């Protein structure tokens, strides 16, 4: 929930910047309700503010949103939502909910973490988006309040405990350098995809396919349930 509060406050920045870039309060709120992925939303209004058209804005937002599809595959395999939970889980699969879920040691806590972070961020992000949009220019430059760094700081806080060995630390540093080098030369959204490709290549080169490990992780709870059933019989 602390992550939800931190990211929710970041919504004030988005709401104010969106209105300042020419979108209405209703359009701004629609982006947070329907798109609901901060990076893509900022990319969208950034292109609009820079004079770009709709297709360019959508392309930039889509490029940044592709990572959520990768998260979705991971969360589907880990949490296995069914029924009405499936589309809801898809909508609230974002950086924070995926990171919280994968940072837990048990399936139950992964589920709790995913839903608490996902629904918490959704509620507060939209509430503060509306507040920022209504405040508009009266707020001034949201960056003066440090709100533009809140989501980054929150995600780094989630990532840091996972960097326990030299290999993930090295990969993180390399990807950071790759991103920094690509930013001046590539369109918005592309540097993060390049960094993701580099991370995947480095991980594959170091360990090979991770299918076996994933299967063990995802079937562990089923095996435990099976053994429990045998004991009951």
XYZ file of N, CA and C in Angstrom:
699
model
N 0.820 -1.202 0.000
C 0.000 0.000 0.000
C 0.863 1.266 0.000
N 2.075 1.158 0.575
C 2.974 2.320 0.523
C 3.360 2.628 -0.918
N 3.519 1.583 -1.734
C 3.796 1.786 -3.153
C 2.609 2.460 -3.826
N 1.393 2.055 -3.471
C 0.194 2.653 -4.055
C 0.114 4.139 -3.731
N 0.461 4.499 -2.497
C 0.425 5.911 -2.103
C 1.468 6.710 -2.884
N 2.693 6.178 -2.973
C 3.764 6.894 -3.670
C 3.433 7.096 -5.141
N 2.965 6.025 -5.793
C 2.643 6.123 -7.219
C 1.393 6.962 -7.421
N 0.428 6.838 -6.505
C -0.787 7.643 -6.607
C -0.486 9.129 -6.583
N 0.414 9.543 -5.699
C 0.792 10.953 -5.634
C 1.411 11.429 -6.945
N 2.098 10.514 -7.624
C 2.691 10.832 -8.911
C 1.612 11.188 -9.931
N 0.389 10.703 -9.712
C -0.720 11.015 -10.606
C -1.050 12.493 -10.645
N -0.759 13.229 -9.555
C -0.973 14.681 -9.558
C -0.147 15.308 -10.677
N 1.096 14.865 -10.802
C 1.979 15.379 -11.839
C 1.399 15.104 -13.221
N 0.936 13.865 -13.434
C 0.381 13.539 -14.746
C -0.841 14.393 -15.057
N -1.762 14.508 -14.093
C -2.976 15.279 -14.339
C -2.674 16.720 -14.704
N -1.758 17.352 -13.962
C -1.423 18.746 -14.229
C -0.722 18.900 -15.577
N 0.228 18.024 -15.875
C 0.962 18.114 -17.140
C 0.062 17.823 -18.339
N -0.883 16.907 -18.158
C -1.783 16.561 -19.253
C -2.654 17.744 -19.636
N -3.229 18.414 -18.637
C -4.055 19.585 -18.914
C -3.207 20.705 -19.517
N -1.981 20.848 -19.012
C -1.092 21.881 -19.546
C -0.706 21.609 -20.992
N -0.722 20.328 -21.403
C -0.351 19.985 -22.778
C -1.522 20.121 -23.750
N -2.706 20.466 -23.233
C -3.836 20.736 -24.117
C -5.001 19.781 -24.003
N -4.869 18.724 -23.206
C -5.980 17.793 -23.055
C -6.973 18.331 -22.025
N -8.231 17.937 -22.168
C -9.249 18.342 -21.206
C -9.175 17.464 -19.964
N -9.886 17.865 -18.913
C -9.931 17.060 -17.695
C -10.515 15.682 -17.996
N -11.552 15.621 -18.824
C -12.180 14.349 -19.165
C -11.225 13.451 -19.946
N -10.512 14.020 -20.912
C -9.541 13.234 -21.679
C -8.412 12.731 -20.789
N -7.957 13.591 -19.890
C -6.902 13.205 -18.957
C -7.345 12.050 -18.084
N -8.560 12.137 -17.553
C -9.067 11.078 -16.685
C -9.277 9.786 -17.462
N -9.693 9.894 -18.718
C -9.892 8.702 -19.541
C -8.581 7.951 -19.745
N -7.473 8.692 -19.915
C -6.177 8.038 -20.078
C -5.816 7.223 -18.838
N -6.063 7.787 -17.662
C -5.716 7.069 -16.433
C -6.641 5.887 -16.184
N -7.900 6.012 -16.534
C -8.853 4.923 -16.312
C -8.665 3.787 -17.304
N -8.435 4.122 -18.571
C -8.445 3.111 -19.623
C -7.055 2.647 -20.034
N -6.100 3.558 -20.126
C -4.740 3.153 -20.478
C -4.025 2.616 -19.243
N -4.073 3.345 -18.150
C -3.533 2.958 -16.849
C -2.151 2.312 -16.923
N -1.227 3.039 -17.449
C 0.185 2.667 -17.351
C 0.962 3.967 -17.476
N 1.532 4.408 -16.358
C 2.075 5.750 -16.256
C 3.058 6.131 -17.345
N 4.007 5.248 -17.644
C 5.000 5.556 -18.659
C 4.372 5.854 -20.005
N 3.390 5.041 -20.397
C 2.709 5.243 -21.670
C 1.897 6.533 -21.665
N 1.287 6.836 -20.531
C 0.500 8.061 -20.443
C 1.369 9.300 -20.589
N 2.527 9.285 -19.915
C 3.433 10.425 -20.032
C 4.001 10.535 -21.443
N 4.272 9.386 -22.075
C 4.751 9.413 -23.456
C 3.694 10.021 -24.380
N 2.444 9.661 -24.149
C 1.327 10.160 -24.971
C 1.228 11.673 -24.884
N 1.164 12.196 -23.654
C 1.000 13.652 -23.520
C 2.284 14.391 -23.892
N 3.434 13.714 -23.776
C 4.688 14.341 -24.181
C 4.715 14.615 -25.667
N 4.234 13.643 -26.455
C 4.180 13.827 -27.911
C 3.170 14.905 -28.267
N 2.016 14.892 -27.590
C 0.984 15.899 -27.854
C 1.503 17.291 -27.522
N 2.160 17.423 -26.374
C 2.690 18.726 -25.969
C 3.757 19.216 -26.938
N 4.498 18.276 -27.545
C 5.540 18.647 -28.495
C 5.015 18.933 -29.890
N 3.697 18.861 -30.067
C 3.102 19.162 -31.365
C 2.855 17.947 -32.234
N 3.105 16.760 -31.715
C 2.880 15.545 -32.487
C 1.403 15.216 -32.623
N 1.079 14.414 -33.629
C -0.301 14.026 -33.860
C -0.689 12.778 -33.095
N -1.949 12.365 -33.288
C -2.470 11.190 -32.600
C -1.695 9.911 -32.880
N -1.417 9.589 -34.156
C -0.672 8.354 -34.442
C 0.694 8.298 -33.758
N 1.416 9.421 -33.747
C 2.730 9.450 -33.107
C 2.591 9.244 -31.599
N 1.581 9.859 -31.006
C 1.358 9.719 -29.561
C 1.010 8.287 -29.203
N 0.148 7.670 -30.013
C -0.253 6.279 -29.765
C 0.938 5.340 -29.926
N 1.774 5.587 -30.927
C 2.946 4.733 -31.150
C 3.901 4.795 -29.965
N 4.178 6.006 -29.485
C 5.069 6.160 -28.337
C 4.499 5.464 -27.106
N 3.208 5.629 -26.884
C 2.572 4.994 -25.728
C 2.589 3.473 -25.848
N 2.383 2.980 -27.063
C 2.367 1.536 -27.276
C 3.731 0.913 -27.031
N 4.772 1.575 -27.505
C 6.125 1.049 -27.317
C 6.447 0.883 -25.837
N 6.070 1.877 -25.028
C 6.326 1.776 -23.598
C 5.402 0.762 -22.924
N 4.236 0.533 -23.509
C 3.281 -0.386 -22.902
C 3.533 -1.849 -23.214
N 4.445 -2.131 -24.157
C 4.711 -3.523 -24.520
C 5.213 -4.342 -23.338
N 5.913 -3.688 -22.411
C 6.460 -4.421 -21.266
C 5.345 -5.028 -20.412
N 4.175 -4.391 -20.419
C 3.070 -4.931 -19.633
C 2.589 -6.273 -20.176
N 2.768 -6.478 -21.476
C 2.418 -7.779 -22.051
C 3.327 -8.883 -21.520
N 4.611 -8.541 -21.345
C 5.561 -9.502 -20.769
C 5.190 -9.778 -19.322
N 4.883 -8.707 -18.573
C 4.432 -8.900 -17.188
C 3.194 -9.783 -17.149
N 2.286 -9.551 -18.113
C 1.035 -10.307 -18.139
C 1.260 -11.801 -18.265
N 2.200 -12.197 -19.117
C 2.498 -13.621 -19.259
C 3.040 -14.191 -17.950
N 3.909 -13.424 -17.283
C 4.474 -13.885 -16.014
C 3.399 -14.001 -14.943
N 2.531 -12.987 -14.850
C 1.491 -12.994 -13.822
C 0.443 -14.065 -14.085
N 0.131 -14.311 -15.352
C -0.836 -15.353 -15.681
C -0.329 -16.724 -15.271
N 0.964 -16.974 -15.518
C 1.548 -18.260 -15.151
C 1.693 -18.394 -13.637
N 1.972 -17.283 -12.966
C 2.192 -17.331 -11.520
C 0.888 -17.364 -10.732
N -0.052 -16.490 -11.077
C -1.272 -16.331 -10.281
C -2.456 -17.138 -10.799
N -2.459 -17.447 -12.096
C -3.523 -18.235 -12.726
C -4.927 -17.707 -12.401
N -5.221 -16.446 -12.723
C -6.551 -15.907 -12.454
C -7.597 -16.555 -13.362
N -8.792 -16.705 -12.867
C -9.871 -17.325 -13.641
C -11.110 -16.436 -13.569
N -12.042 -16.668 -14.496
C -13.301 -15.947 -14.485
C -13.117 -14.448 -14.654
N -13.902 -13.684 -13.889
C -13.863 -12.229 -14.003
C -12.533 -11.649 -13.539
N -11.791 -12.418 -12.727
C -10.504 -11.903 -12.247
C -9.484 -11.772 -13.371
N -9.655 -12.535 -14.424
C -8.661 -12.537 -15.508
C -8.556 -11.178 -16.206
N -9.676 -10.605 -16.713
C -9.547 -9.279 -17.340
C -9.178 -8.177 -16.349
N -9.646 -8.299 -15.096
C -9.279 -7.297 -14.093
C -7.782 -7.363 -13.801
N -7.269 -8.592 -13.668
C -5.838 -8.759 -13.421
C -5.021 -8.203 -14.583
N -5.505 -8.414 -15.805
C -4.790 -7.895 -16.975
C -4.713 -6.372 -16.927
N -5.792 -5.740 -16.495
C -5.828 -4.275 -16.495
C -4.918 -3.679 -15.431
N -4.768 -4.371 -14.299
C -3.948 -3.810 -13.216
C -2.546 -4.424 -13.185
N -2.158 -5.096 -14.273
C -0.786 -5.605 -14.382
C 0.116 -4.481 -14.861
N 0.876 -3.926 -13.925
C 1.776 -2.805 -14.203
C 3.117 -3.097 -13.536
N 4.046 -2.182 -13.643
C 5.370 -2.374 -13.042
C 5.259 -2.755 -11.570
N 4.493 -1.960 -10.826
C 4.461 -2.115 -9.373
C 3.778 -3.404 -8.948
N 2.626 -3.737 -9.520
C 1.916 -4.951 -9.109
C 2.708 -6.202 -9.470
N 3.371 -6.191 -10.646
C 4.181 -7.342 -11.044
C 5.394 -7.493 -10.136
N 6.049 -6.378 -9.809
C 7.244 -6.446 -8.964
C 6.906 -6.914 -7.558
N 5.804 -6.414 -6.997
C 5.404 -6.832 -5.652
C 5.065 -8.320 -5.637
N 4.341 -8.783 -6.651
C 3.968 -10.203 -6.710
C 5.192 -11.096 -6.803
N 6.139 -10.731 -7.651
C 7.307 -11.576 -7.866
C 8.319 -11.470 -6.723
N 8.158 -10.465 -5.868
C 9.075 -10.306 -4.756
C 8.718 -11.110 -3.529
N 7.598 -11.851 -3.576
C 7.165 -12.624 -2.415
C 7.688 -14.059 -2.498
N 7.666 -14.742 -1.359
C 8.213 -16.103 -1.287
C 7.149 -17.184 -1.347
N 5.878 -16.825 -1.239
C 4.812 -17.820 -1.301
C 3.749 -17.365 -2.289
N 3.002 -18.331 -2.832
C 1.971 -18.011 -3.810
C 0.884 -17.138 -3.195
N 0.513 -17.428 -1.950
C -0.519 -16.645 -1.279
C -0.102 -15.187 -1.148
N 1.125 -14.945 -0.725
C 1.599 -13.572 -0.567
C 1.783 -12.896 -1.918
N 2.124 -13.671 -2.957
C 2.222 -13.095 -4.301
C 0.867 -12.581 -4.753
N -0.174 -13.379 -4.492
C -1.525 -12.948 -4.859
C -1.941 -11.713 -4.079
N -1.699 -11.725 -2.788
C -2.048 -10.569 -1.966
C -1.299 -9.328 -2.431
N -0.014 -9.486 -2.682
C 0.792 -8.352 -3.110
C 0.340 -7.799 -4.449
N 0.037 -8.706 -5.391
C -0.404 -8.273 -6.717
C -1.679 -7.456 -6.644
N -2.686 -7.997 -5.949
C -3.981 -7.319 -5.907
C -3.924 -6.051 -5.071
N -3.184 -6.073 -3.964
C -3.086 -4.883 -3.123
C -2.403 -3.749 -3.882
N -1.299 -4.066 -4.548
C -0.576 -3.034 -5.301
C -1.366 -2.600 -6.529
N -1.884 -3.571 -7.290
C -2.591 -3.241 -8.530
C -3.835 -2.397 -8.297
N -4.712 -2.859 -7.408
C -5.951 -2.124 -7.147
C -5.675 -0.830 -6.379
N -4.684 -0.875 -5.469
C -4.345 0.328 -4.716
C -3.825 1.428 -5.611
N -2.906 1.069 -6.513
C -2.367 2.065 -7.446
C -3.472 2.579 -8.360
N -4.339 1.685 -8.846
C -5.409 2.102 -9.755
C -6.311 3.142 -9.095
N -6.729 2.869 -7.863
C -7.633 3.788 -7.171
C -6.967 5.139 -6.911
N -5.754 5.115 -6.358
C -5.102 6.370 -5.990
C -4.563 7.121 -7.202
N -4.078 6.378 -8.205
C -3.595 7.024 -9.426
C -4.710 7.832 -10.085
N -5.899 7.237 -10.163
C -7.018 7.941 -10.791
C -7.519 9.097 -9.932
N -7.535 8.903 -8.611
C -7.981 9.976 -7.727
C -7.045 11.185 -7.815
N -5.745 10.934 -7.798
C -4.791 12.042 -7.840
C -4.638 12.610 -9.244
N -4.898 11.789 -10.272
C -4.932 12.333 -11.633
C -6.007 13.404 -11.733
N -7.180 13.099 -11.192
C -8.283 14.055 -11.215
C -7.920 15.313 -10.431
N -7.288 15.124 -9.273
C -6.882 16.278 -8.469
C -5.892 17.150 -9.229
N -4.906 16.525 -9.871
C -3.916 17.281 -10.634
C -4.525 17.991 -11.831
N -5.452 17.307 -12.515
C -6.088 17.908 -13.686
C -6.941 19.106 -13.292
N -7.656 18.992 -12.176
C -8.493 20.096 -11.724
C -7.645 21.271 -11.242
N -6.531 20.949 -10.610
C -5.646 22.029 -10.146
C -5.015 22.759 -11.325
N -4.677 21.961 -12.378
C -4.151 22.552 -13.603
C -2.932 23.412 -13.375
N -2.943 24.542 -14.009
C -1.787 25.433 -13.938
C -1.609 26.060 -12.557
N -2.632 25.993 -11.711
C -2.520 26.579 -10.371
C -1.434 25.879 -9.558
N -1.149 24.620 -9.919
C -0.126 23.854 -9.198
C 1.284 24.308 -9.554
N 1.439 24.931 -10.706
C 2.779 25.289 -11.162
C 3.444 24.085 -11.808
N 4.749 24.088 -11.836
C 5.506 22.976 -12.406
C 5.556 21.827 -11.404
N 4.891 20.681 -11.692
C 4.877 19.562 -10.748
C 6.271 19.038 -10.426
N 7.238 19.260 -11.322
C 8.591 18.772 -11.076
C 9.257 19.498 -9.905
N 8.793 20.711 -9.607
C 9.346 21.435 -8.469
C 9.001 20.762 -7.146
N 7.941 19.960 -7.153
C 7.515 19.236 -5.960
C 8.195 17.871 -5.849
N 8.953 17.501 -6.876
C 9.623 16.204 -6.858
C 8.720 15.046 -7.217
N 7.508 15.341 -7.707
C 6.562 14.267 -7.997
C 6.960 13.456 -9.224
N 7.788 14.038 -10.094
C 8.188 13.315 -11.292
C 9.120 12.153 -10.964
N 9.709 12.139 -9.764
C 10.610 11.049 -9.378
C 9.996 10.039 -8.438
N 8.733 10.231 -8.044
C 8.123 9.359 -7.038
C 7.990 7.924 -7.523
N 7.488 7.740 -8.749
C 7.284 6.377 -9.254
C 8.618 5.669 -9.475
N 9.612 6.407 -9.975
C 10.933 5.813 -10.190
C 11.526 5.360 -8.859
N 11.421 6.215 -7.852
C 11.956 5.873 -6.531
C 11.241 4.654 -5.957
N 9.941 4.570 -6.158
C 9.174 3.434 -5.643
C 9.607 2.135 -6.314
N 9.813 2.167 -7.632
C 10.182 0.940 -8.324
C 11.609 0.525 -7.995
N 12.509 1.509 -7.831
C 13.875 1.183 -7.421
C 13.862 0.530 -6.041
N 12.976 1.016 -5.168
C 12.847 0.416 -3.844
C 12.414 -1.034 -3.906
N 11.581 -1.379 -4.894
C 11.161 -2.773 -5.081
C 12.281 -3.605 -5.704
N 13.023 -2.998 -6.621
C 14.052 -3.738 -7.351
C 15.287 -3.999 -6.500
N 15.656 -3.041 -5.665
C 16.929 -3.105 -4.957
C 17.125 -4.386 -4.158
N 16.127 -4.850 -3.373
C 16.347 -6.072 -2.582
C 16.602 -7.316 -3.432
N 16.219 -7.269 -4.717
C 16.400 -8.436 -5.575
C 17.816 -8.509 -6.153
N 18.582 -7.424 -6.016
C 19.940 -7.402 -6.549
C 20.908 -7.927 -5.490
N 20.859 -9.247 -5.284
C 21.643 -9.862 -4.219
C 22.950 -10.460 -4.716
N 23.022 -10.756 -5.998
C 24.210 -11.385 -6.560
C 24.843 -10.478 -7.607
N 26.056 -10.834 -7.974
C 26.781 -9.997 -8.922
C 26.135 -9.986 -10.307
N 25.577 -11.119 -10.712
C 25.025 -11.187 -12.068
C 23.868 -10.205 -12.294
N 22.811 -10.188 -11.441
C 21.740 -9.212 -11.676
C 22.205 -7.771 -11.538
N 23.173 -7.529 -10.644
C 23.709 -6.171 -10.509
C 24.407 -5.751 -11.799
N 25.218 -6.661 -12.360
C 25.928 -6.355 -13.601
C 24.947 -6.103 -14.747
N 23.911 -6.945 -14.832
C 22.915 -6.775 -15.894
C 22.193 -5.440 -15.739
N 21.835 -5.084 -14.493
C 21.144 -3.819 -14.247
C 22.013 -2.635 -14.667
N 23.297 -2.683 -14.328
C 24.211 -1.589 -14.680
C 24.361 -1.484 -16.200
N 24.547 -2.624 -16.861
C 24.707 -2.625 -18.320
C 23.460 -2.061 -19.004
N 22.296 -2.495 -18.534
C 21.042 -2.022 -19.144
C 20.841 -0.532 -18.899
N 21.268 -0.057 -17.726
C 21.185 1.372 -17.458
C 22.057 2.173 -18.414
N 23.259 1.675 -18.651
C 24.169 2.348 -19.582
C 23.604 2.322 -21.001
N 23.065 1.161 -21.408
C 22.484 1.040 -22.752
C 21.336 2.026 -22.928
N 20.482 2.127 -21.910
C 19.357 3.053 -21.986
C 19.840 4.489 -22.124
N 20.818 4.873 -21.298
C 21.342 6.239 -21.344
C 21.951 6.560 -22.708
N 22.622 5.590 -23.319
C 23.236 5.816 -24.626
C 22.192 5.918 -25.743
N 21.078 5.203 -25.567
C 20.057 5.178 -26.621
C 19.118 6.374 -26.584
N 18.910 6.948 -25.394
C 17.920 8.023 -25.241
C 18.121 9.182 -26.225
N 19.358 9.678 -26.436
C 19.509 10.827 -27.347
C 19.247 10.491 -28.819
N 19.273 9.218 -29.185
C 19.224 8.855 -30.600
C 17.958 8.126 -31.033
N 17.203 7.563 -30.097
C 16.034 6.759 -30.449
C 14.753 7.422 -29.980
N 13.626 7.125 -30.630
C 12.344 7.711 -30.215
C 11.952 7.254 -28.807
N 11.052 8.016 -28.195
C 10.580 7.674 -26.850
C 9.996 6.265 -26.830
N 10.381 5.499 -25.838
C 9.870 4.139 -25.698
C 10.808 3.077 -26.218
N 11.616 3.416 -27.223
C 12.507 2.433 -27.826
C 13.699 2.089 -26.924
N 14.324 3.051 -26.235
C 15.479 2.699 -25.391
C 15.173 1.621 -24.353
N 13.997 1.658 -23.734
C 13.673 0.661 -22.719
C 13.500 -0.714 -23.351
N 13.018 -0.761 -24.591
C 12.882 -2.042 -25.284
C 14.251 -2.597 -25.654
N 15.161 -1.720 -26.063
C 16.525 -2.158 -26.368
C 17.186 -2.718 -25.114
N 17.014 -2.017 -23.988
C 17.594 -2.480 -22.727
C 17.003 -3.819 -22.314
N 15.700 -4.002 -22.521
C 15.060 -5.276 -22.187
C 15.625 -6.407 -23.032
N 15.856 -6.128 -24.323
C 16.432 -7.137 -25.211
C 17.845 -7.499 -24.772
N 18.609 -6.498 -24.351
C 19.969 -6.743 -23.869
C 19.936 -7.601 -22.608
N 19.033 -7.278 -21.686
C 18.912 -8.064 -20.450
C 18.551 -9.507 -20.745
N 17.614 -9.712 -21.675
C 17.217 -11.073 -22.036
C 18.373 -11.837 -22.664
N 19.129 -11.172 -23.535
C 20.267 -11.819 -24.190
C 21.347 -12.192 -23.179
N 21.628 -11.287 -22.251
C 22.646 -11.565 -21.238
C 22.221 -12.713 -20.324
N 20.955 -12.713 -19.929
C 20.464 -13.781 -19.058
C 20.492 -15.125 -19.769
N 20.104 -15.128 -21.042
C 20.100 -16.376 -21.810
C 21.524 -16.894 -21.986
N 22.453 -15.975 -22.271
C 23.847 -16.383 -22.462
C 24.444 -16.949 -21.178
N 24.002 -16.418 -20.034
C 24.568 -16.851 -18.755
C 23.979 -18.164 -18.266
N 22.682 -18.387 -18.543
C 22.001 -19.535 -17.944
C 21.296 -20.437 -18.936
N 21.047 -19.950 -20.136
C 20.279 -20.725 -21.074
C 18.797 -20.572 -20.797
N 17.927 -21.320 -21.507
C 16.490 -21.216 -21.312
C 16.110 -21.486 -19.863
N 15.124 -20.724 -19.365
C 14.705 -20.849 -17.960
C 13.439 -21.670 -17.804
N 13.080 -22.434 -18.819
C 11.820 -23.177 -18.780
C 11.755 -24.126 -17.602
N 12.854 -24.859 -17.370
C 12.850 -25.854 -16.309
C 12.612 -25.207 -14.951
N 13.296 -24.100 -14.691
C 13.124 -23.433 -13.414
C 11.729 -22.878 -13.237
N 11.167 -22.330 -14.338
C 9.826 -21.788 -14.257
C 8.820 -22.886 -13.961
N 8.995 -24.029 -14.594
C 8.065 -25.124 -14.357
C 8.110 -25.569 -12.909
N 9.304 -25.599 -12.344
C 9.405 -26.009 -10.935
C 8.686 -25.015 -10.043
N 8.871 -23.722 -10.313
C 8.261 -22.704 -9.464
C 6.741 -22.757 -9.540
N 6.209 -22.917 -10.764
C 4.776 -22.805 -10.936
C 4.035 -24.079 -10.554
N 4.725 -25.206 -10.500
C 4.046 -26.454 -10.158
C 4.265 -26.838 -8.708
N 5.099 -26.082 -8.010
C 5.428 -26.447 -6.639
C 4.175 -26.510 -5.773
N 3.281 -25.495 -5.927
C 2.094 -25.465 -5.098
C 1.128 -26.589 -5.465
N 1.073 -26.921 -6.779
C 0.213 -28.035 -7.178
C 0.720 -29.340 -6.592
N 2.047 -29.532 -6.597
C 2.610 -30.748 -6.024
C 2.310 -30.835 -4.537
N 2.408 -29.677 -3.870
C 2.137 -29.667 -2.434
C 0.685 -30.038 -2.168
N -0.237 -29.479 -3.005
C -1.645 -29.819 -2.829
C -1.878 -31.294 -3.069
N -1.176 -31.874 -4.084
C -1.351 -33.284 -4.393
C -0.911 -34.152 -3.231
N 0.257 -33.822 -2.639
C 0.738 -34.593 -1.501
C -0.176 -34.465 -0.309
N -0.749 -33.256 -0.148
C -1.669 -33.079 0.976
C -2.894 -33.942 0.788
N -3.363 -34.020 -0.469
C -4.530 -34.854 -0.738
C -4.255 -36.314 -0.462
N -3.040 -36.768 -0.819
C -2.688 -38.154 -0.574
C -2.668 -38.440 0.926
N -2.189 -37.461 1.689
C -2.158 -37.658 3.136
C -3.558 -37.758 3.706
N -4.478 -36.967 3.181
C -5.856 -37.017 3.666
C -6.471 -38.378 3.358
N -6.170 -38.917 2.141
C -6.745 -40.209 1.798
C -6.170 -41.311 2.668
